[in-house]
Short mmCIF file of C-alpha atoms in Angstrom, two decimals:
data_model
loop_
_atom_site.label_atom_id
_atom_site.label_comp_id
_atom_site.label_asym_id
_atom_site.label_seq_id
_atom_site.Cartn_x
_atom_site.Cartn_y
_atom_site.Cartn_z
CA MET A 1 -17.57 7.06 11.43
CA ALA A 2 -18.56 3.71 9.90
CA LEU A 3 -18.76 2.13 13.34
CA ASN A 4 -21.04 4.96 14.45
CA TYR A 5 -23.52 4.25 11.64
CA ILE A 6 -23.37 0.50 12.22
CA TRP A 7 -24.01 0.94 15.94
CA ILE A 8 -27.00 3.20 15.28
CA GLY A 9 -28.20 0.71 12.66
CA PHE A 10 -28.26 -2.12 15.22
CA PHE A 11 -30.73 -0.15 17.34
CA LEU A 12 -32.91 1.20 14.52
CA ILE A 13 -33.17 -2.12 12.67
CA GLY A 14 -33.72 -3.90 15.98
CA PHE A 15 -36.53 -1.49 16.86
CA LEU A 16 -38.26 -1.92 13.49
CA ALA A 17 -37.92 -5.72 13.64
CA ALA A 18 -39.35 -5.80 17.17
CA LEU A 19 -42.19 -3.47 16.18
CA GLY A 20 -43.05 -5.78 13.30
CA ARG A 21 -43.09 -8.81 15.60
CA MET A 22 -45.37 -7.03 18.06
CA ILE A 23 -47.84 -5.84 15.38
CA PHE A 24 -47.95 -8.87 13.09
CA ALA A 25 -47.08 -11.74 15.48
CA GLY A 26 -48.60 -10.36 18.68
CA ASP A 27 -45.31 -10.70 20.56
CA THR A 28 -45.92 -8.27 23.41
CA GLU A 29 -42.81 -9.41 25.29
CA ILE A 30 -40.30 -8.53 22.59
CA PHE A 31 -39.43 -5.06 23.87
CA SER A 32 -39.03 -6.40 27.38
CA ALA A 33 -36.64 -9.04 26.02
CA MET A 34 -34.67 -6.38 24.14
CA VAL A 35 -34.29 -4.21 27.24
CA ASN A 36 -33.18 -7.25 29.22
CA SER A 37 -30.63 -8.03 26.51
CA THR A 38 -29.05 -4.59 26.95
CA PHE A 39 -28.49 -5.31 30.65
CA GLU A 40 -27.17 -8.79 29.92
CA MET A 41 -24.78 -7.56 27.24
CA ALA A 42 -23.53 -4.75 29.48
CA LYS A 43 -22.83 -7.33 32.18
CA THR A 44 -21.13 -9.60 29.65
CA GLY A 45 -18.93 -6.77 28.38
CA PHE A 46 -17.76 -5.96 31.90
CA GLU A 47 -17.11 -9.63 32.69
CA ILE A 48 -15.07 -10.06 29.51
CA SER A 49 -12.98 -6.99 30.34
CA LEU A 50 -12.52 -8.21 33.91
CA GLY A 51 -11.50 -11.63 32.66
CA LEU A 52 -8.94 -10.05 30.34
CA THR A 53 -7.25 -8.24 33.22
CA GLY A 54 -5.35 -11.24 34.57
CA VAL A 55 -4.31 -12.53 31.16
CA MET A 56 -3.21 -9.09 30.02
CA THR A 57 -1.25 -8.55 33.22
CA LEU A 58 0.58 -11.83 32.59
CA TRP A 59 1.40 -11.24 28.93
CA LEU A 60 2.25 -7.57 29.15
CA GLY A 61 4.68 -8.54 31.92
CA LEU A 62 6.22 -11.21 29.69
CA MET A 63 6.39 -8.78 26.78
CA ARG A 64 8.37 -6.34 28.90
CA ILE A 65 10.84 -9.15 29.70
CA GLY A 66 11.05 -9.84 25.96
CA GLU A 67 11.71 -6.19 25.20
CA LYS A 68 14.50 -5.84 27.79
CA GLY A 69 15.96 -9.23 26.89
CA GLY A 70 16.14 -8.41 23.19
CA MET A 71 13.73 -11.03 21.79
CA ILE A 72 11.37 -8.41 20.39
CA GLN A 73 14.28 -6.77 18.57
CA ILE A 74 15.27 -10.16 17.12
CA PHE A 75 11.74 -10.63 15.76
CA SER A 76 11.86 -7.11 14.34
CA LYS A 77 15.08 -7.83 12.44
CA LEU A 78 13.88 -11.21 11.15
CA PHE A 79 10.53 -10.01 9.85
CA GLY A 80 11.18 -6.29 9.52
CA PRO A 81 11.55 -6.32 5.70
CA PHE A 82 8.21 -8.16 5.30
CA PHE A 83 6.34 -5.93 7.71
CA HIS A 84 7.90 -2.84 6.15
CA LYS A 85 6.04 -3.68 2.94
CA LEU A 86 2.72 -4.16 4.74
CA PHE A 87 3.35 -1.34 7.23
CA PRO A 88 5.44 1.22 5.32
CA GLU A 89 4.78 3.90 7.97
CA ILE A 90 6.54 1.90 10.72
CA PRO A 91 10.28 2.72 11.07
CA ALA A 92 12.70 -0.11 10.30
CA ASN A 93 13.59 -2.32 13.30
CA HIS A 94 10.92 -0.68 15.46
CA PRO A 95 9.91 -2.93 18.41
CA VAL A 96 6.29 -2.96 17.24
CA ASN A 97 7.30 -5.29 14.39
CA GLY A 98 8.18 -7.95 16.95
CA SER A 99 4.96 -7.34 18.88
CA ILE A 100 2.89 -7.70 15.70
CA MET A 101 4.67 -10.95 14.83
CA MET A 102 4.07 -12.34 18.31
CA ASN A 103 0.38 -11.48 18.10
CA LEU A 104 -0.07 -13.07 14.68
CA ALA A 105 1.86 -16.18 15.76
CA ALA A 106 -0.43 -16.60 18.79
CA ASN A 107 -3.49 -16.21 16.56
CA MET A 108 -2.20 -18.76 14.05
CA LEU A 109 -1.57 -21.25 16.85
CA GLY A 110 -5.10 -20.70 18.18
CA VAL A 111 -3.87 -19.30 21.52
CA ASP A 112 -6.47 -16.53 21.90
CA ASN A 113 -5.63 -15.78 25.53
CA ALA A 114 -2.11 -14.81 24.51
CA ALA A 115 -3.04 -13.12 21.23
CA THR A 116 -5.28 -10.42 22.73
CA PRO A 117 -2.80 -8.86 25.19
CA LEU A 118 -0.02 -9.14 22.62
CA GLY A 119 -2.26 -7.38 20.12
CA LEU A 120 -3.12 -4.64 22.60
CA LYS A 121 0.58 -4.12 23.25
CA ALA A 122 1.21 -3.77 19.51
CA MET A 123 -1.72 -1.36 19.16
CA SER A 124 -0.37 0.86 21.96
CA GLN A 125 3.01 0.97 20.21
CA LEU A 126 1.31 1.86 16.92
CA GLN A 127 -0.54 4.64 18.74
CA GLU A 128 2.80 6.12 19.79
CA LEU A 129 3.65 6.46 16.08
CA ASN A 130 0.18 7.78 15.19
CA PRO A 131 0.12 11.55 14.50
CA LYS A 132 -3.69 11.78 14.89
CA LYS A 133 -4.53 10.15 18.21
CA ASP A 134 -8.31 9.85 17.61
CA THR A 135 -7.97 8.49 14.04
CA ALA A 136 -6.79 5.04 13.01
CA SER A 137 -3.50 5.15 11.11
CA ASN A 138 -2.85 3.02 8.02
CA SER A 139 -0.67 0.66 10.09
CA MET A 140 -3.38 0.26 12.74
CA ILE A 141 -5.94 -0.65 10.09
CA MET A 142 -3.69 -3.22 8.43
CA PHE A 143 -2.88 -4.77 11.81
CA LEU A 144 -6.54 -4.86 12.85
CA VAL A 145 -7.66 -6.47 9.58
CA LEU A 146 -4.94 -9.10 9.87
CA ASN A 147 -6.48 -9.97 13.24
CA THR A 148 -10.09 -9.92 12.07
CA SER A 149 -9.24 -12.15 9.11
CA GLY A 150 -8.44 -14.79 11.73
CA LEU A 151 -5.65 -16.80 10.09
CA THR A 152 -5.59 -19.95 12.23
CA LEU A 153 -3.34 -22.91 11.47
CA ILE A 154 -4.63 -25.16 14.24
CA PRO A 155 -8.36 -24.80 15.10
CA VAL A 156 -8.09 -26.83 18.31
CA SER A 157 -11.25 -25.49 19.98
CA ILE A 158 -13.42 -26.27 16.94
CA MET A 159 -12.23 -29.88 16.89
CA VAL A 160 -12.86 -30.19 20.63
CA TYR A 161 -16.45 -28.95 20.22
CA ARG A 162 -17.01 -31.41 17.36
CA ALA A 163 -15.71 -34.26 19.50
CA GLN A 164 -18.06 -33.24 22.33
CA MET A 165 -21.00 -33.14 19.91
CA GLY A 166 -20.31 -36.70 18.79
CA ALA A 167 -18.62 -36.16 15.40
CA ALA A 168 -17.27 -39.38 13.91
CA ASP A 169 -14.12 -37.53 12.80
CA PRO A 170 -13.72 -34.22 14.70
CA SER A 171 -10.71 -33.18 12.61
CA ASP A 172 -12.38 -33.48 9.20
CA VAL A 173 -12.92 -29.70 9.17
CA PHE A 174 -9.20 -28.97 9.65
CA ILE A 175 -8.22 -28.56 5.98
CA PRO A 176 -11.44 -26.73 4.93
CA ILE A 177 -10.99 -24.22 7.77
CA LEU A 178 -7.35 -23.66 6.80
CA ILE A 179 -8.34 -23.02 3.18
CA ALA A 180 -11.17 -20.65 4.13
CA THR A 181 -9.08 -18.67 6.62
CA PHE A 182 -6.30 -18.38 4.03
CA PHE A 183 -8.69 -16.69 1.59
CA SER A 184 -9.97 -14.46 4.38
CA THR A 185 -6.46 -13.24 5.18
CA VAL A 186 -5.55 -12.73 1.52
CA ALA A 187 -8.77 -10.74 0.97
CA GLY A 188 -8.06 -8.62 4.05
CA ILE A 189 -4.51 -7.79 2.95
CA LEU A 190 -5.59 -7.03 -0.62
CA SER A 191 -8.49 -4.79 0.42
CA VAL A 192 -6.33 -2.75 2.81
CA SER A 193 -3.52 -2.57 0.24
CA ILE A 194 -5.93 -1.21 -2.38
CA TYR A 195 -7.25 1.44 0.02
CA GLN A 196 -3.74 2.42 1.11
CA LYS A 197 -2.15 1.99 -2.35
CA ILE A 198 0.43 -0.51 -1.10
CA ASN A 199 2.38 -2.29 -3.86
CA LEU A 200 2.57 -5.99 -3.00
CA PHE A 201 4.28 -7.02 -6.25
CA ASN A 202 7.87 -6.78 -5.06
CA LYS A 203 10.60 -9.34 -4.43
CA VAL A 204 10.70 -8.94 -0.65
CA PHE A 205 6.98 -9.43 -0.10
CA ILE A 206 6.76 -12.31 -2.58
CA ALA A 207 9.75 -14.07 -0.95
CA TYR A 208 8.30 -13.83 2.55
CA ALA A 209 4.83 -14.83 1.29
CA ALA A 210 6.36 -17.90 -0.35
CA PHE A 211 8.18 -18.75 2.91
CA PHE A 212 5.00 -18.51 4.98
CA THR A 213 3.09 -20.52 2.37
CA LEU A 214 5.74 -23.23 2.56
CA ILE A 215 5.40 -23.41 6.36
CA ILE A 216 1.60 -23.60 6.13
CA SER A 217 1.82 -26.27 3.43
CA GLY A 218 4.24 -28.26 5.59
CA LEU A 219 1.89 -28.11 8.57
CA ILE A 220 -1.01 -29.21 6.39
CA TRP A 221 1.03 -32.13 5.07
CA TYR A 222 2.13 -33.12 8.60
CA PHE A 223 -1.37 -33.15 10.06
CA VAL A 224 -2.85 -34.90 7.02
CA GLN A 225 -0.35 -37.76 7.55
CA LEU A 226 -1.37 -38.21 11.19
CA PRO A 227 -4.02 -40.73 12.24
CA ARG A 228 -7.28 -38.81 12.72
CA LYS A 229 -7.41 -39.50 16.45
CA GLN A 230 -4.01 -37.89 16.98
CA VAL A 231 -4.71 -34.59 15.21
CA ASN A 232 -6.33 -32.89 18.22
CA THR A 233 -3.64 -34.08 20.64
CA GLN A 234 -0.71 -33.26 18.36
CA SER A 235 -2.03 -29.82 17.36
CA SER A 236 -2.67 -28.80 20.97
CA LEU A 237 0.74 -30.10 22.04
CA PHE A 238 2.42 -28.31 19.12
CA ALA A 239 0.81 -24.95 19.97
CA ASN A 240 1.55 -25.13 23.69
CA ILE A 241 5.18 -26.24 23.26
CA ILE A 242 5.89 -23.35 20.90
CA LEU A 243 4.18 -20.88 23.24
CA PHE A 244 6.14 -22.08 26.27
CA LEU A 245 9.41 -22.07 24.32
CA ILE A 246 8.78 -18.41 23.53
CA ILE A 247 8.31 -17.65 27.24
CA ILE A 248 11.50 -19.53 28.17
CA SER A 249 13.47 -17.77 25.41
CA PHE A 250 12.29 -14.40 26.75
CA ILE A 251 13.55 -15.26 30.22
CA LEU A 252 16.88 -16.78 29.09
CA LEU A 253 17.75 -13.82 26.87
CA ALA A 254 16.86 -11.43 29.69
CA ILE A 255 19.12 -13.35 32.09
CA ARG A 256 21.92 -13.21 29.51
CA ARG A 257 21.57 -9.42 29.42
CA LYS A 258 21.56 -9.36 33.22
CA VAL A 259 18.01 -8.02 33.36
CA ASN A 260 16.12 -8.29 36.66
CA VAL A 261 13.42 -10.55 35.23
CA TYR A 262 11.02 -10.22 38.14
CA GLU A 263 11.12 -6.43 38.20
CA ALA A 264 10.76 -6.28 34.42
CA PHE A 265 7.68 -8.49 34.65
CA ILE A 266 6.11 -6.31 37.35
CA GLU A 267 6.87 -3.17 35.36
CA GLY A 268 5.05 -4.48 32.30
CA ALA A 269 2.26 -6.15 34.25
CA LYS A 270 1.18 -2.84 35.80
CA ASP A 271 -0.17 -1.78 32.40
CA GLY A 272 -2.55 -4.75 32.27
CA PHE A 273 -5.21 -3.39 34.62
CA SER A 274 -5.29 0.14 33.16
CA THR A 275 -5.60 -1.22 29.61
CA ALA A 276 -8.46 -3.54 30.59
CA VAL A 277 -10.35 -0.63 32.20
CA LYS A 278 -10.02 1.48 29.03
CA ILE A 279 -11.68 -1.28 27.01
CA ILE A 280 -14.89 -1.52 29.09
CA PRO A 281 -17.01 1.32 27.59
CA TYR A 282 -16.11 0.45 23.99
CA LEU A 283 -16.82 -3.24 24.47
CA ILE A 284 -20.12 -2.70 26.28
CA ALA A 285 -21.27 -0.30 23.56
CA ILE A 286 -20.77 -2.80 20.73
CA LEU A 287 -22.12 -5.80 22.66
CA VAL A 288 -25.32 -3.95 23.64
CA GLY A 289 -25.92 -3.06 19.98
CA VAL A 290 -25.35 -6.68 18.92
CA GLY A 291 -27.69 -7.92 21.67
CA VAL A 292 -30.53 -5.65 20.51
CA PHE A 293 -30.06 -6.71 16.87
CA ARG A 294 -30.09 -10.40 17.74
CA THR A 295 -32.94 -10.37 20.30
CA SER A 296 -35.24 -8.31 18.07
CA GLY A 297 -35.38 -11.12 15.53
CA ALA A 298 -33.71 -9.04 12.81
CA LEU A 299 -31.13 -11.78 12.27
CA ASP A 300 -33.92 -14.37 11.84
CA TYR A 301 -35.65 -12.18 9.24
CA LEU A 302 -32.38 -11.80 7.37
CA MET A 303 -31.85 -15.57 7.30
CA HIS A 304 -35.38 -16.23 6.04
CA GLY A 305 -34.96 -13.65 3.28
CA ILE A 306 -31.68 -15.17 2.10
CA SER A 307 -33.17 -18.66 2.07
CA SER A 308 -36.20 -17.50 0.07
CA PHE A 309 -34.03 -15.65 -2.45
CA PHE A 310 -31.74 -18.60 -3.22
CA SER A 311 -34.68 -21.00 -3.39
CA LEU A 312 -36.38 -18.67 -5.86
CA ILE A 313 -33.42 -18.67 -8.25
CA GLY A 314 -32.96 -22.43 -7.94
CA ILE A 315 -29.70 -22.60 -5.98
CA ASN A 316 -29.07 -25.36 -3.44
CA THR A 317 -29.83 -23.89 -0.01
CA GLN A 318 -28.06 -26.45 2.19
CA PHE A 319 -25.66 -23.74 3.30
CA VAL A 320 -28.41 -21.46 4.66
CA ASP A 321 -28.87 -23.57 7.82
CA ALA A 322 -25.28 -22.72 8.82
CA LEU A 323 -25.45 -19.00 7.99
CA PRO A 324 -26.47 -17.83 11.50
CA THR A 325 -22.93 -18.71 12.62
CA ALA A 326 -21.44 -16.76 9.71
CA PHE A 327 -23.53 -13.66 10.36
CA MET A 328 -23.02 -13.78 14.11
CA LYS A 329 -19.23 -14.26 13.94
CA PRO A 330 -18.35 -10.64 13.06
CA LEU A 331 -20.67 -9.45 15.85
CA SER A 332 -20.07 -11.79 18.76
CA GLY A 333 -17.59 -14.61 19.27
CA SER A 334 -19.63 -16.27 22.03
CA GLY A 335 -22.81 -15.77 20.01
CA ALA A 336 -21.27 -17.42 16.96
CA ARG A 337 -19.99 -20.28 19.11
CA GLY A 338 -23.50 -20.76 20.46
CA MET A 339 -24.90 -20.73 16.91
CA MET A 340 -22.32 -23.31 15.82
CA ILE A 341 -23.18 -25.63 18.69
CA ASP A 342 -26.90 -25.14 18.10
CA THR A 343 -26.46 -25.99 14.41
CA MET A 344 -24.57 -29.19 15.23
CA ASN A 345 -27.16 -30.07 17.87
CA THR A 346 -30.08 -29.45 15.48
CA PHE A 347 -28.74 -31.00 12.27
CA GLY A 348 -25.95 -33.24 13.60
CA ALA A 349 -22.21 -32.71 13.99
CA ASP A 350 -21.51 -34.59 10.76
CA SER A 351 -24.26 -32.92 8.74
CA PHE A 352 -23.44 -30.50 5.95
CA ALA A 353 -24.75 -27.58 8.01
CA GLY A 354 -22.90 -28.73 11.14
CA ARG A 355 -19.56 -28.98 9.37
CA LEU A 356 -20.06 -25.71 7.49
CA ALA A 357 -20.93 -23.89 10.73
CA CYS A 358 -17.60 -25.09 12.14
CA CYS A 359 -15.81 -23.73 9.06
CA PHE A 360 -17.51 -20.36 9.52
CA GLN A 361 -16.53 -20.30 13.20
CA GLY A 362 -12.91 -21.22 12.57
CA SER A 363 -12.11 -19.28 9.39
CA THR A 364 -12.43 -15.68 10.61
CA ASP A 365 -12.47 -13.66 13.82
CA THR A 366 -14.93 -11.38 15.62
CA THR A 367 -14.57 -8.14 13.65
CA PHE A 368 -16.57 -5.77 15.83
CA TYR A 369 -15.24 -7.21 19.08
CA ILE A 370 -11.65 -6.76 17.91
CA LEU A 371 -12.50 -3.29 16.61
CA ALA A 372 -13.98 -2.26 19.96
CA VAL A 373 -11.20 -3.79 22.07
CA TYR A 374 -8.14 -2.83 20.01
CA PHE A 375 -9.19 0.67 18.99
CA GLY A 376 -10.90 1.28 22.33
CA SER A 377 -7.73 0.50 24.25
CA VAL A 378 -5.97 3.48 22.62
CA GLY A 379 -8.95 5.83 22.26
CA ILE A 380 -9.45 5.57 18.49
CA SER A 381 -12.92 6.85 17.48
CA LYS A 382 -12.42 7.41 13.72
CA THR A 383 -11.91 3.98 12.16
CA ARG A 384 -11.70 5.06 8.48
CA HIS A 385 -11.76 1.98 6.19
CA ALA A 386 -11.10 -0.59 8.94
CA VAL A 387 -14.72 -1.81 9.14
CA VAL A 388 -15.12 -2.15 5.36
CA CYS A 389 -11.87 -4.09 4.93
CA GLY A 390 -12.61 -6.29 7.96
CA LEU A 391 -16.05 -7.17 6.61
CA LEU A 392 -14.63 -7.87 3.14
CA ALA A 393 -12.29 -10.39 4.76
CA ASP A 394 -15.31 -11.90 6.55
CA LEU A 395 -17.24 -12.11 3.27
CA ALA A 396 -14.30 -13.83 1.56
CA SER A 397 -14.14 -16.42 4.34
CA ILE A 398 -17.89 -17.07 4.13
CA LEU A 399 -17.82 -17.58 0.35
CA ALA A 400 -14.66 -19.72 0.53
CA ALA A 401 -16.11 -21.85 3.34
CA ILE A 402 -19.33 -22.48 1.38
CA ILE A 403 -17.46 -23.46 -1.79
CA VAL A 404 -15.02 -25.69 0.09
CA ALA A 405 -17.88 -27.32 2.01
CA TYR A 406 -19.63 -28.26 -1.24
CA ILE A 407 -16.35 -29.67 -2.58
CA PHE A 408 -15.63 -31.74 0.57
CA TRP A 409 -19.13 -32.74 1.70
CA GLY A 410 -21.65 -31.59 -0.92
#
């Protein structure tokens, strides 16, 4: 229901903003631009879905090998107790625990192409456990918010963009992004836990949380010790080696169990195309709404209002120049990336705004895109508290990124 109101809001606010521009600024082309944006966004949504088809075919095939080879069951046993606390509705040792872990691992390593099909696989397994097929279950919401919170250990793409834009030290945003995305994930888990009345103060959850924190701290320490020029190379190498080792382990375990690996891959891969087709209408719907909101100038009005408010109460407004990236990120990943690049191009890659825009881009994920793709793939129309919790995680990442930016570069 929340997504319904938000989608309607994009169009109504966009219409009012465009009407204001036509009346007060004499912009007679604004409605033409908005109509064109609907066509462009519809085309973009289809192209994204089409592009996902090949990747999903690959990874759903590999996941089927993992299932038959036993790797998914191993992940379920290793992390089952932890996930049972976050997902109390999921039966112990259910294969979806392994799928969720694989998805989160891919996200943390910054391997988006692998994370999406793995996430869709997990969502389809959660749908099998869901008693109300049109309504998001508690487990679905927790899983979705964990994805939208965007916990990323190695923001490789952000550092590459900074290098291309001429940053003196492309990796100087690494630690700030890690801190901001950590707060985003914590806020997401806490908000969902409050809604679902999940008790996180227990020995099992605290032990696993401490273990994950230790791993994250170790990675931070390792990359901090590296010469700056080696951070990009080492982080990319680290992510890709781990990813390929997972693929090899899937195949070796399947061979050990005498599974026909090729046939298992084909069996799983067949689901890739049908899943991609299911996503198209949901994705186009949300992208068209975002396109109208952005083209109408509503986002620009919002930015101007925020800047004026903070100036009025005497607060430093350095951060406002980077806010377009923060506001665009929940709506459109490509839009936020464009905003980030535009900010670095306008103010400089090593400017306060340029660095902060990179933190916004790297510290959370595209909430409405993930909502449309993940829920759309299984036909969920009633999202319950998923949107609210996802946006709370986004808000936490924005506030954390601003505070950390002032500490590091203010």
